[in-house]
Amino acid sequence: FEKDIERGLFTEPVKKQPTFTTAAARYVRDGHDGRFLDKIAAYFGDTPIDQIDQQKIDDAAHALYPTATNATRNRQVHSPVSAVLRFAGVDLRLRRPPDANGKKREFTFREEEADALLKAAMNRETEFGIFLTFLLYTGCRLSEGLGLAVEDVNLQHATALVRDTKNGTSRLVHLPPVVVAALASHPRGLEREGRVFRYHKGQRLNQRLDRAAATAGVHIPDGVAFHAFRHTWGHWMRRFGGLDTTGLVATGA
């Protein structure tokens, strides 16, 4: 030890960097969004935060979500890791993956197309027609509509509490009269428990939409599907509701 000291091998003690798991726990403890962090913390484990660089984050994104799009990897890995590192004082200029914001899906229905599509869906299957009506006039995401619980619908007050939102918080949705009327005529009624709509996300649900669109003579571009209803709602809120971008953001949708 004396010889090492004389050669200058002992210097100021190096401050131990926290691990990613520790930093993530503190991040959530202080009230920040903890979505997606469980999987990331399990992947990085006790890796010190100062050893997490661009390559390690890119590798984590592909390892955790091997079949996902770059937009999903960016949202569920790059963004939360970057937030935790910034919170812990690590200044990393993180490059986002190509198409990190996803491909733009700006298709919207014309009024006559939406009307024909709803009628075709209603004629084929009443509940599916009501489901599309709900999506079109509330701006809810597909997952939000599918997860809507009967107990969270209040037709008297024309509201629905959407719990399964993308940002993890609940949102109160206004139900226009056309949606109230449609839900009131639900073939299975609303005096029960469980989900309002019996459908599940997947190919069979997409096929229902394709058949209704074909019957109505409405073309929905590839890669758009149910997102067209949300975009149409936003377009109509701008055109008929007079909302600007700030107003649309304030709706929570």
Coordinates of N, CA and C in Angstrom, one line a residue:
F1 N 0.8 -1.2 0.0 CA 0.0 0.0 0.0 C 0.9 1.3 0.0
E2 N 2.0 1.2 0.8 CA 2.8 2.4 0.9 C 3.5 2.7 -0.5
K3 N 3.9 1.6 -1.2 CA 4.5 1.8 -2.5 C 3.5 2.3 -3.5
D4 N 2.2 1.8 -3.4 CA 1.2 2.3 -4.3 C 0.9 3.8 -4.1
I5 N 0.9 4.1 -2.8 CA 0.7 5.5 -2.5 C 1.8 6.4 -3.0
E6 N 3.0 6.0 -2.9 CA 4.2 6.7 -3.4 C 4.1 6.9 -4.9
R7 N 3.6 5.9 -5.6 CA 3.5 5.9 -7.0 C 2.3 6.7 -7.5
G8 N 1.5 7.2 -6.6 CA 0.3 8.0 -6.9 C -0.9 7.2 -7.4
L9 N -0.9 6.0 -7.0 CA -2.1 5.1 -7.5 C -3.3 5.4 -6.8
F10 N -3.2 6.0 -5.5 CA -4.4 6.3 -4.8 C -4.7 7.8 -4.9
T11 N -5.9 8.1 -5.5 CA -6.3 9.4 -5.7 C -7.6 9.6 -5.0
E12 N -8.3 10.7 -5.4 CA -9.7 11.0 -4.8 C -10.6 9.8 -5.0
P13 N -11.3 9.3 -4.0 CA -12.2 8.2 -4.2 C -13.3 8.5 -5.3
V14 N -13.5 7.6 -6.2 CA -14.5 7.8 -7.3 C -15.9 7.6 -6.7
K15 N -16.7 8.6 -7.0 CA -18.1 8.5 -6.5 C -18.9 7.5 -7.3
K16 N -19.5 6.6 -6.5 CA -20.2 5.5 -7.2 C -21.5 5.9 -7.8
Q17 N -21.6 5.6 -9.1 CA -22.8 6.0 -9.8 C -24.0 5.1 -9.5
P18 N -25.2 5.6 -9.4 CA -26.4 4.8 -9.1 C -26.6 3.8 -10.3
T19 N -27.3 2.7 -10.0 CA -27.7 1.8 -11.1 C -28.9 2.4 -11.8
F20 N -29.2 1.8 -12.9 CA -30.4 2.3 -13.6 C -31.7 1.9 -12.8
T21 N -31.7 0.8 -12.1 CA -32.8 0.4 -11.3 C -33.0 1.4 -10.2
T22 N -31.9 1.8 -9.5 CA -32.1 2.8 -8.5 C -32.5 4.1 -9.0
A23 N -32.0 4.6 -10.1 CA -32.4 5.8 -10.7 C -33.8 5.8 -11.1
A24 N -34.3 4.7 -11.7 CA -35.7 4.6 -12.1 C -36.6 4.6 -10.9
A25 N -36.2 3.9 -9.9 CA -37.1 3.9 -8.7 C -37.2 5.3 -8.1
R26 N -36.1 6.1 -8.1 CA -36.2 7.5 -7.6 C -37.1 8.3 -8.5
Y27 N -37.0 8.1 -9.8 CA -37.7 8.8 -10.8 C -39.2 8.6 -10.6
V28 N -39.6 7.4 -10.4 CA -41.0 7.1 -10.1 C -41.5 7.6 -8.7
R29 N -40.6 7.5 -7.7 CA -40.9 7.9 -6.4 C -41.2 9.4 -6.4
D30 N -40.6 10.2 -7.2 CA -40.8 11.6 -7.3 C -42.0 12.0 -8.1
G31 N -42.8 11.1 -8.5 CA -44.1 11.4 -9.2 C -44.1 11.3 -10.7
H32 N -43.0 10.8 -11.3 CA -42.9 10.8 -12.7 C -43.6 9.5 -13.3
D33 N -43.9 9.5 -14.6 CA -44.5 8.3 -15.2 C -43.6 7.1 -15.2
G34 N -44.1 6.0 -14.6 CA -43.3 4.8 -14.6 C -43.7 3.7 -15.6
R35 N -44.5 4.1 -16.5 CA -44.9 3.1 -17.6 C -43.6 2.6 -18.3
F36 N -43.6 1.4 -18.6 CA -42.5 0.8 -19.4 C -41.2 0.6 -18.7
L37 N -41.1 1.1 -17.5 CA -39.8 1.1 -16.8 C -39.5 -0.3 -16.1
D38 N -40.5 -1.0 -15.8 CA -40.3 -2.3 -15.2 C -39.4 -3.2 -16.1
K39 N -39.8 -3.3 -17.4 CA -39.1 -4.2 -18.3 C -37.7 -3.6 -18.5
I40 N -37.6 -2.3 -18.6 CA -36.3 -1.7 -18.9 C -35.3 -1.9 -17.7
A41 N -35.9 -1.7 -16.5 CA -35.1 -1.9 -15.3 C -34.6 -3.4 -15.1
A42 N -35.5 -4.3 -15.5 CA -35.1 -5.7 -15.5 C -34.0 -6.0 -16.5
Y43 N -34.0 -5.3 -17.6 CA -33.0 -5.5 -18.6 C -31.6 -4.9 -18.2
F44 N -31.6 -3.7 -17.7 CA -30.4 -3.1 -17.3 C -29.9 -3.5 -15.9
G45 N -30.8 -3.8 -15.1 CA -30.4 -4.3 -13.7 C -29.6 -3.3 -13.0
D46 N -28.4 -3.8 -12.6 CA -27.5 -3.0 -11.8 C -26.4 -2.3 -12.6
T47 N -26.7 -2.1 -13.9 CA -25.8 -1.3 -14.7 C -25.7 0.1 -14.3
P48 N -24.5 0.6 -13.9 CA -24.4 2.0 -13.5 C -24.9 3.0 -14.7
I49 N -25.6 4.0 -14.3 CA -26.2 4.9 -15.3 C -25.2 5.5 -16.2
D50 N -23.9 5.7 -15.7 CA -22.9 6.4 -16.6 C -22.4 5.4 -17.6
Q51 N -22.8 4.1 -17.5 CA -22.3 3.2 -18.5 C -23.4 2.9 -19.6
I52 N -24.5 3.5 -19.5 CA -25.6 3.3 -20.4 C -25.4 4.3 -21.5
D53 N -25.1 3.9 -22.7 CA -24.8 4.8 -23.9 C -25.8 4.5 -25.0
Q54 N -25.6 5.1 -26.1 CA -26.5 5.0 -27.3 C -26.6 3.5 -27.7
Q55 N -25.5 2.8 -27.8 CA -25.5 1.5 -28.3 C -26.3 0.6 -27.3
K56 N -26.1 0.7 -26.1 CA -26.8 -0.1 -25.1 C -28.3 0.2 -25.1
I57 N -28.7 1.4 -25.3 CA -30.1 1.7 -25.4 C -30.8 1.1 -26.6
D58 N -30.0 1.3 -27.8 CA -30.5 0.7 -29.0 C -30.7 -0.8 -28.9
D59 N -29.7 -1.5 -28.3 CA -29.7 -2.9 -28.1 C -30.9 -3.3 -27.2
A60 N -31.2 -2.5 -26.1 CA -32.3 -2.8 -25.2 C -33.6 -2.7 -26.0
A61 N -33.7 -1.7 -26.8 CA -35.0 -1.5 -27.6 C -35.3 -2.7 -28.4
H62 N -34.3 -3.2 -29.1 CA -34.5 -4.4 -30.0 C -34.7 -5.7 -29.2
A63 N -34.0 -5.8 -28.1 CA -34.2 -7.0 -27.3 C -35.5 -7.1 -26.6
L64 N -36.0 -5.9 -26.1 CA -37.3 -5.9 -25.4 C -38.5 -5.9 -26.3
Y65 N -38.3 -5.3 -27.5 CA -39.4 -5.3 -28.5 C -38.9 -5.7 -29.9
P66 N -38.6 -6.9 -30.0 CA -38.0 -7.4 -31.3 C -38.9 -7.3 -32.5
T67 N -40.2 -7.3 -32.4 CA -41.1 -7.2 -33.5 C -41.8 -5.9 -33.7
A68 N -41.5 -5.0 -32.8 CA -42.2 -3.7 -32.8 C -41.6 -2.7 -33.8
T69 N -42.4 -1.7 -34.1 CA -41.9 -0.6 -34.9 C -40.9 0.3 -34.2
N70 N -40.1 1.1 -34.9 CA -39.2 2.0 -34.3 C -40.0 3.0 -33.5
A71 N -41.2 3.4 -33.9 CA -42.0 4.3 -33.1 C -42.3 3.8 -31.8
T72 N -42.6 2.5 -31.7 CA -42.9 1.8 -30.4 C -41.6 1.7 -29.6
R73 N -40.5 1.4 -30.2 CA -39.3 1.3 -29.4 C -38.9 2.7 -28.9
N74 N -39.1 3.7 -29.7 CA -38.8 5.0 -29.2 C -39.6 5.4 -28.0
R75 N -40.9 5.1 -28.1 CA -41.9 5.5 -27.1 C -41.7 4.7 -25.8
Q76 N -41.3 3.4 -25.9 CA -41.3 2.5 -24.8 C -39.9 2.2 -24.3
V77 N -38.9 2.6 -25.0 CA -37.5 2.4 -24.5 C -36.7 3.7 -24.5
H78 N -36.5 4.3 -25.7 CA -35.7 5.5 -25.8 C -36.2 6.6 -24.9
S79 N -37.4 6.9 -25.0 CA -38.0 8.1 -24.2 C -37.9 7.9 -22.7
P80 N -38.4 6.7 -22.2 CA -38.3 6.6 -20.7 C -36.9 6.5 -20.2
V81 N -36.0 5.8 -21.0 CA -34.6 5.8 -20.5 C -34.0 7.2 -20.5
S82 N -34.2 7.9 -21.6 CA -33.7 9.3 -21.6 C -34.2 10.1 -20.4
A83 N -35.5 10.0 -20.1 CA -36.1 10.7 -19.0 C -35.4 10.4 -17.7
V84 N -35.2 9.1 -17.4 CA -34.5 8.6 -16.2 C -33.1 9.2 -16.1
L85 N -32.4 9.1 -17.2 CA -31.0 9.6 -17.2 C -30.9 11.1 -17.0
R86 N -31.8 11.8 -17.6 CA -31.8 13.3 -17.4 C -32.1 13.6 -15.9
F87 N -33.1 12.8 -15.4 CA -33.5 13.0 -14.0 C -32.3 12.8 -13.1
A88 N -31.4 11.8 -13.4 CA -30.3 11.4 -12.6 C -29.1 12.3 -12.9
G89 N -29.2 13.2 -13.8 CA -28.1 14.2 -14.1 C -27.2 13.7 -15.2
V90 N -27.5 12.7 -15.9 CA -26.7 12.2 -17.0 C -27.1 13.0 -18.3
D91 N -26.1 13.7 -18.9 CA -26.4 14.4 -20.1 C -26.0 13.6 -21.3
L92 N -27.0 12.9 -21.9 CA -26.7 12.0 -23.1 C -27.6 12.5 -24.2
R93 N -26.9 12.9 -25.3 CA -27.6 13.3 -26.5 C -28.0 12.1 -27.3
L94 N -29.2 11.7 -27.0 CA -29.7 10.4 -27.5 C -30.3 10.6 -28.9
R95 N -29.8 9.7 -29.9 CA -30.3 9.7 -31.2 C -31.5 8.8 -31.2
R96 N -32.6 9.2 -31.8 CA -33.8 8.4 -31.9 C -33.8 7.5 -33.1
P97 N -34.4 6.4 -33.1 CA -34.4 5.5 -34.3 C -35.2 6.1 -35.4
P98 N -34.9 5.7 -36.7 CA -35.6 6.2 -37.8 C -37.1 6.0 -37.7
D99 N -37.9 7.0 -38.2 CA -39.3 6.9 -38.1 C -39.8 6.8 -36.6
A100 N -39.1 7.5 -35.7 CA -39.4 7.4 -34.3 C -40.8 7.9 -34.0
N101 N -41.2 8.9 -34.8 CA -42.6 9.4 -34.5 C -43.7 8.7 -35.3
G102 N -43.3 7.6 -36.0 CA -44.2 6.8 -36.7 C -44.6 7.5 -38.1
K103 N -45.2 6.7 -38.9 CA -45.6 7.2 -40.2 C -46.9 7.9 -40.0
K104 N -47.0 9.0 -40.7 CA -48.2 9.9 -40.6 C -49.4 9.1 -41.2
R105 N -50.5 9.1 -40.4 CA -51.8 8.5 -40.9 C -52.8 9.6 -40.8
E106 N -52.9 10.4 -41.9 CA -53.8 11.6 -41.9 C -55.1 11.4 -42.6
F107 N -55.4 10.1 -43.0 CA -56.6 9.9 -43.7 C -57.8 10.2 -42.8
T108 N -58.8 10.8 -43.4 CA -60.1 11.1 -42.7 C -61.2 10.8 -43.7
F109 N -62.4 10.4 -43.1 CA -63.6 10.2 -43.8 C -64.2 11.5 -44.2
R110 N -64.8 11.5 -45.4 CA -65.7 12.6 -45.8 C -67.0 12.3 -45.1
E111 N -67.8 13.3 -44.9 CA -69.1 13.1 -44.1 C -70.0 12.0 -44.7
E112 N -70.1 12.0 -46.1 CA -70.9 11.0 -46.7 C -70.3 9.6 -46.6
E113 N -69.0 9.5 -46.5 CA -68.3 8.2 -46.4 C -68.6 7.7 -44.9
A114 N -68.4 8.6 -44.0 CA -68.6 8.1 -42.6 C -70.1 7.7 -42.4
D115 N -71.0 8.4 -43.0 CA -72.4 8.1 -42.8 C -72.7 6.7 -43.5
A116 N -72.2 6.5 -44.7 CA -72.4 5.2 -45.4 C -71.7 4.1 -44.6
L117 N -70.6 4.3 -44.0 CA -69.9 3.2 -43.3 C -70.6 2.8 -42.0
L118 N -71.1 3.8 -41.3 CA -71.9 3.5 -40.1 C -73.1 2.8 -40.4
K119 N -73.8 3.2 -41.5 CA -75.1 2.5 -41.8 C -74.8 1.0 -42.3
A120 N -73.7 0.8 -43.0 CA -73.3 -0.5 -43.5 C -73.0 -1.4 -42.3
A121 N -72.2 -0.8 -41.4 CA -71.8 -1.6 -40.2 C -73.1 -2.0 -39.3
M122 N -74.0 -1.0 -39.2 CA -75.2 -1.2 -38.3 C -76.1 -2.3 -39.0
N123 N -76.1 -2.3 -40.3 CA -77.0 -3.2 -41.0 C -76.4 -4.6 -40.9
R124 N -75.1 -4.8 -40.9 CA -74.5 -6.1 -40.8 C -74.5 -6.6 -39.4
E125 N -74.3 -5.7 -38.4 CA -74.2 -6.1 -37.0 C -74.4 -4.9 -36.1
T126 N -75.5 -4.8 -35.4 CA -75.9 -3.6 -34.7 C -74.8 -3.2 -33.7
E127 N -74.3 -4.1 -32.9 CA -73.3 -3.7 -31.9 C -72.0 -3.2 -32.5
F128 N -71.6 -3.7 -33.7 CA -70.4 -3.2 -34.3 C -70.7 -1.8 -34.9
G129 N -71.9 -1.5 -35.4 CA -72.2 -0.2 -35.8 C -72.2 0.8 -34.7
I130 N -72.7 0.4 -33.5 CA -72.6 1.3 -32.3 C -71.2 1.5 -31.9
F131 N -70.4 0.5 -32.0 CA -69.0 0.6 -31.7 C -68.3 1.6 -32.6
L132 N -68.5 1.6 -33.9 CA -67.9 2.5 -34.8 C -68.5 4.0 -34.5
T133 N -69.7 4.0 -34.2 CA -70.3 5.3 -33.9 C -69.6 6.0 -32.7
F134 N -69.4 5.1 -31.7 CA -68.7 5.6 -30.5 C -67.3 6.1 -30.8
L135 N -66.5 5.4 -31.6 CA -65.2 5.8 -32.0 C -65.2 7.1 -32.8
L136 N -66.1 7.2 -33.7 CA -66.1 8.4 -34.6 C -66.5 9.6 -33.9
Y137 N -67.4 9.6 -32.9 CA -67.9 10.8 -32.3 C -67.3 11.1 -30.9
T138 N -66.3 10.3 -30.5 CA -65.6 10.6 -29.2 C -64.1 10.8 -29.4
G139 N -63.6 10.3 -30.5 CA -62.1 10.4 -30.8 C -61.3 9.4 -29.9
C140 N -62.0 8.4 -29.4 CA -61.3 7.4 -28.5 C -60.4 6.5 -29.4
R141 N -59.3 6.1 -28.9 CA -58.5 5.1 -29.5 C -59.2 3.7 -29.5
L142 N -58.8 2.8 -30.4 CA -59.4 1.5 -30.5 C -59.3 0.8 -29.1
S143 N -58.2 0.9 -28.5 CA -58.0 0.2 -27.2 C -58.9 0.8 -26.1
E144 N -59.1 2.1 -26.2 CA -60.0 2.7 -25.2 C -61.5 2.3 -25.4
G145 N -61.9 2.2 -26.7 CA -63.2 1.7 -26.9 C -63.5 0.3 -26.5
L146 N -62.5 -0.5 -26.8 CA -62.6 -2.0 -26.5 C -62.6 -2.2 -25.0
G147 N -61.9 -1.4 -24.2 CA -61.8 -1.5 -22.8 C -62.9 -0.8 -22.0
L148 N -63.8 -0.1 -22.7 CA -64.8 0.7 -22.0 C -65.7 -0.3 -21.2
A149 N -65.9 0.0 -19.9 CA -66.7 -0.8 -19.0 C -68.1 -0.2 -18.9
V150 N -69.1 -1.1 -18.8 CA -70.5 -0.6 -18.7 C -70.7 0.3 -17.6
E151 N -70.1 0.0 -16.4 CA -70.3 0.8 -15.2 C -69.7 2.3 -15.4
D152 N -68.9 2.5 -16.4 CA -68.3 3.8 -16.6 C -69.0 4.6 -17.6
V153 N -70.2 4.1 -18.1 CA -71.0 4.9 -19.0 C -72.2 5.5 -18.3
N154 N -72.4 6.8 -18.5 CA -73.5 7.4 -17.8 C -74.3 8.2 -18.9
L155 N -75.3 7.5 -19.4 CA -76.1 8.1 -20.5 C -76.9 9.3 -20.1
Q156 N -77.3 9.4 -18.8 CA -78.0 10.5 -18.3 C -77.2 11.8 -18.3
H157 N -75.9 11.6 -18.0 CA -75.0 12.8 -18.0 C -74.2 12.9 -19.3
A158 N -74.5 11.9 -20.2 CA -73.8 11.9 -21.5 C -72.3 11.9 -21.4
T159 N -71.8 11.0 -20.5 CA -70.3 10.9 -20.3 C -69.9 9.4 -20.2
A160 N -68.6 9.2 -20.5 CA -68.0 7.9 -20.3 C -66.6 8.1 -19.7
L161 N -66.3 7.3 -18.7 CA -65.0 7.4 -18.1 C -64.1 6.4 -18.8
V162 N -63.1 6.9 -19.5 CA -62.2 6.0 -20.2 C -60.9 5.8 -19.4
R163 N -60.8 4.6 -18.9 CA -59.7 4.3 -18.0 C -58.4 3.8 -18.7
D164 N -58.6 3.1 -19.8 CA -57.4 2.4 -20.5 C -56.8 3.4 -21.5
T165 N -56.2 4.5 -21.0 CA -55.7 5.5 -21.9 C -54.2 5.2 -22.2
K166 N -53.7 5.9 -23.2 CA -52.3 5.7 -23.6 C -51.3 6.2 -22.5
N167 N -51.7 7.3 -21.9 CA -50.7 7.8 -20.9 C -51.0 7.3 -19.5
G168 N -51.9 6.3 -19.3 CA -52.1 5.7 -18.0 C -53.0 6.4 -17.1
T169 N -53.6 7.5 -17.5 CA -54.6 8.2 -16.7 C -56.0 8.1 -17.2
S170 N -57.0 8.3 -16.4 CA -58.4 8.2 -16.8 C -58.8 9.5 -17.5
R171 N -59.8 9.4 -18.4 CA -60.2 10.7 -19.0 C -61.8 10.6 -19.2
L172 N -62.4 11.7 -18.8 CA -63.9 11.7 -19.0 C -64.2 12.2 -20.4
V173 N -65.0 11.4 -21.1 CA -65.3 11.7 -22.5 C -66.8 12.1 -22.6
H174 N -67.0 13.2 -23.4 CA -68.4 13.6 -23.7 C -69.0 12.8 -24.7
L175 N -70.3 12.4 -24.5 CA -71.0 11.6 -25.5 C -72.0 12.4 -26.2
P176 N -71.8 12.8 -27.5 CA -72.8 13.5 -28.2 C -74.1 12.8 -28.3
P177 N -75.2 13.5 -28.6 CA -76.5 12.8 -28.6 C -76.6 11.6 -29.5
V178 N -75.9 11.6 -30.7 CA -75.9 10.5 -31.6 C -75.3 9.3 -30.9
V179 N -74.3 9.4 -30.0 CA -73.7 8.3 -29.3 C -74.6 7.8 -28.2
V180 N -75.2 8.8 -27.5 CA -76.1 8.4 -26.4 C -77.3 7.6 -27.0
A181 N -77.8 8.0 -28.1 CA -78.9 7.3 -28.7 C -78.5 5.9 -29.2
A182 N -77.2 5.8 -29.7 CA -76.7 4.5 -30.2 C -76.5 3.5 -29.0
L183 N -75.9 4.0 -27.9 CA -75.6 3.2 -26.8 C -76.9 2.8 -26.1
A184 N -77.9 3.6 -26.1 CA -79.2 3.3 -25.5 C -79.9 2.2 -26.2
S185 N -79.5 2.0 -27.5 CA -80.2 0.9 -28.3 C -79.2 -0.3 -28.4
H186 N -78.2 -0.4 -27.5 CA -77.3 -1.5 -27.5 C -78.1 -2.9 -27.4
P187 N -77.9 -3.8 -28.4 CA -78.7 -5.0 -28.4 C -78.6 -5.8 -27.1
R188 N -77.5 -5.7 -26.4 CA -77.3 -6.5 -25.1 C -77.6 -5.6 -23.9
G189 N -78.0 -4.3 -24.1 CA -78.3 -3.4 -23.1 C -77.1 -3.0 -22.3
L190 N -77.3 -2.1 -21.3 CA -76.2 -1.6 -20.5 C -76.5 -1.9 -19.0
E191 N -77.5 -2.7 -18.7 CA -77.8 -3.1 -17.4 C -77.1 -4.4 -17.1
R192 N -75.8 -4.4 -17.1 CA -75.0 -5.6 -16.9 C -73.6 -5.2 -16.4
E193 N -72.8 -6.2 -16.2 CA -71.4 -5.9 -15.9 C -70.5 -6.3 -17.1
G194 N -69.2 -5.9 -17.0 CA -68.3 -6.2 -18.0 C -68.1 -5.0 -19.0
R195 N -67.5 -5.4 -20.2 CA -67.2 -4.4 -21.2 C -68.5 -4.0 -22.0
V196 N -68.5 -2.8 -22.5 CA -69.6 -2.4 -23.3 C -69.7 -3.2 -24.6
F197 N -68.5 -3.3 -25.2 CA -68.4 -4.0 -26.5 C -67.6 -5.3 -26.4
R198 N -68.1 -6.4 -27.1 CA -67.6 -7.7 -26.9 C -66.4 -8.0 -27.7
Y199 N -65.9 -7.1 -28.5 CA -64.8 -7.3 -29.5 C -63.4 -7.3 -28.8
H200 N -62.5 -7.9 -29.6 CA -61.1 -7.9 -29.2 C -60.2 -7.5 -30.4
K201 N -59.1 -6.8 -30.0 CA -58.3 -6.4 -31.1 C -57.6 -7.5 -31.8
G202 N -57.6 -7.5 -33.1 CA -57.0 -8.5 -33.9 C -57.6 -8.6 -35.3
Q203 N -57.2 -9.7 -36.0 CA -57.6 -9.8 -37.4 C -59.1 -9.9 -37.7
R204 N -59.8 -10.6 -36.8 CA -61.3 -10.7 -37.0 C -62.0 -9.4 -36.9
L205 N -61.5 -8.5 -36.0 CA -62.1 -7.2 -35.8 C -61.8 -6.4 -37.1
N206 N -60.6 -6.4 -37.6 CA -60.2 -5.7 -38.8 C -61.0 -6.2 -40.0
Q207 N -61.3 -7.5 -40.0 CA -62.1 -8.0 -41.1 C -63.6 -7.5 -41.1
R208 N -64.1 -7.3 -39.9 CA -65.4 -6.7 -39.7 C -65.4 -5.3 -40.4
L209 N -64.4 -4.5 -40.1 CA -64.3 -3.2 -40.6 C -64.2 -3.2 -42.1
D210 N -63.3 -4.2 -42.6 CA -63.1 -4.3 -44.1 C -64.4 -4.6 -44.8
R211 N -65.2 -5.5 -44.2 CA -66.5 -5.9 -44.8 C -67.5 -4.7 -44.9
A212 N -67.6 -4.0 -43.7 CA -68.5 -2.9 -43.7 C -68.0 -1.8 -44.7
A213 N -66.7 -1.6 -44.8 CA -66.2 -0.6 -45.8 C -66.5 -1.0 -47.2
A214 N -66.4 -2.3 -47.5 CA -66.6 -2.8 -48.8 C -68.1 -2.6 -49.2
T215 N -69.0 -2.9 -48.2 CA -70.4 -2.7 -48.4 C -70.8 -1.3 -48.7
A216 N -70.1 -0.4 -47.9 CA -70.4 1.1 -48.1 C -69.7 1.7 -49.2
G217 N -68.8 1.0 -49.9 CA -68.0 1.5 -51.0 C -67.0 2.6 -50.5
V218 N -66.5 2.4 -49.3 CA -65.5 3.3 -48.7 C -64.1 2.6 -48.7
H219 N -63.1 3.3 -49.2 CA -61.8 2.8 -49.2 C -61.0 3.3 -48.0
I220 N -60.5 2.4 -47.2 CA -59.6 2.8 -46.1 C -58.2 2.4 -46.4
P221 N -57.2 3.3 -46.5 CA -55.9 2.9 -46.9 C -55.3 1.9 -45.9
D222 N -54.3 1.1 -46.4 CA -53.6 0.2 -45.6 C -52.9 0.9 -44.5
G223 N -52.8 0.3 -43.3 CA -52.1 0.8 -42.2 C -52.9 1.9 -41.4
V224 N -54.1 2.1 -41.8 CA -54.9 3.1 -41.1 C -56.0 2.5 -40.2
A225 N -56.8 1.7 -40.8 CA -57.9 0.9 -40.1 C -58.7 1.8 -39.2
F226 N -58.8 1.4 -37.9 CA -59.6 2.1 -36.9 C -59.1 3.5 -36.6
H227 N -57.8 3.8 -36.9 CA -57.3 5.1 -36.5 C -57.9 6.2 -37.4
A228 N -58.6 5.8 -38.5 CA -59.3 6.8 -39.3 C -60.4 7.5 -38.6
F229 N -61.0 6.8 -37.6 CA -62.1 7.3 -36.9 C -61.6 8.4 -36.0
R230 N -60.5 8.2 -35.3 CA -59.9 9.2 -34.4 C -59.4 10.4 -35.2
H231 N -58.8 10.2 -36.4 CA -58.4 11.3 -37.2 C -59.6 12.1 -37.7
T232 N -60.6 11.4 -38.1 CA -61.8 12.1 -38.6 C -62.5 13.0 -37.5
W233 N -62.5 12.4 -36.3 CA -63.0 13.2 -35.1 C -62.2 14.5 -34.9
G234 N -60.9 14.3 -35.0 CA -60.1 15.5 -34.8 C -60.3 16.6 -35.9
H235 N -60.4 16.1 -37.1 CA -60.7 17.0 -38.2 C -62.0 17.7 -38.1
W236 N -63.0 16.9 -37.7 CA -64.4 17.5 -37.5 C -64.4 18.5 -36.3
M237 N -63.7 18.2 -35.3 CA -63.6 19.1 -34.1 C -63.0 20.4 -34.5
R238 N -62.0 20.4 -35.5 CA -61.4 21.6 -36.0 C -62.4 22.3 -36.9
R239 N -63.0 21.6 -37.8 CA -63.9 22.2 -38.8 C -65.2 22.6 -38.3
F240 N -65.9 21.8 -37.5 CA -67.2 22.1 -37.0 C -67.2 22.6 -35.6
G241 N -66.3 22.1 -34.8 CA -66.2 22.5 -33.3 C -65.4 23.8 -33.1
G242 N -64.6 24.2 -34.1 CA -63.9 25.4 -34.0 C -62.7 25.3 -33.0
L243 N -62.2 24.1 -32.7 CA -61.1 24.0 -31.8 C -59.7 24.2 -32.6
D244 N -58.8 24.9 -31.9 CA -57.5 25.0 -32.5 C -56.6 23.8 -31.9
T245 N -55.4 23.8 -32.1 CA -54.5 22.7 -31.6 C -54.5 22.7 -30.1
T246 N -54.5 23.8 -29.5 CA -54.5 23.9 -28.0 C -55.8 23.3 -27.5
G247 N -56.9 23.6 -28.1 CA -58.2 23.1 -27.7 C -58.3 21.6 -27.9
L248 N -57.7 21.0 -28.9 CA -57.7 19.6 -29.1 C -56.9 18.9 -28.1
V249 N -55.7 19.5 -27.7 CA -54.9 18.9 -26.7 C -55.6 18.9 -25.4
A250 N -56.4 19.9 -25.1 CA -57.1 20.1 -23.8 C -58.2 19.0 -23.7
T251 N -58.6 18.4 -24.8 CA -59.7 17.3 -24.7 C -59.1 16.1 -24.1
G252 N -57.7 15.9 -24.1 CA -57.1 14.7 -23.6 C -57.0 13.7 -24.7
A253 N -57.6 13.9 -25.9 CA -57.5 12.9 -27.0 C -56.6 13.4 -28.0

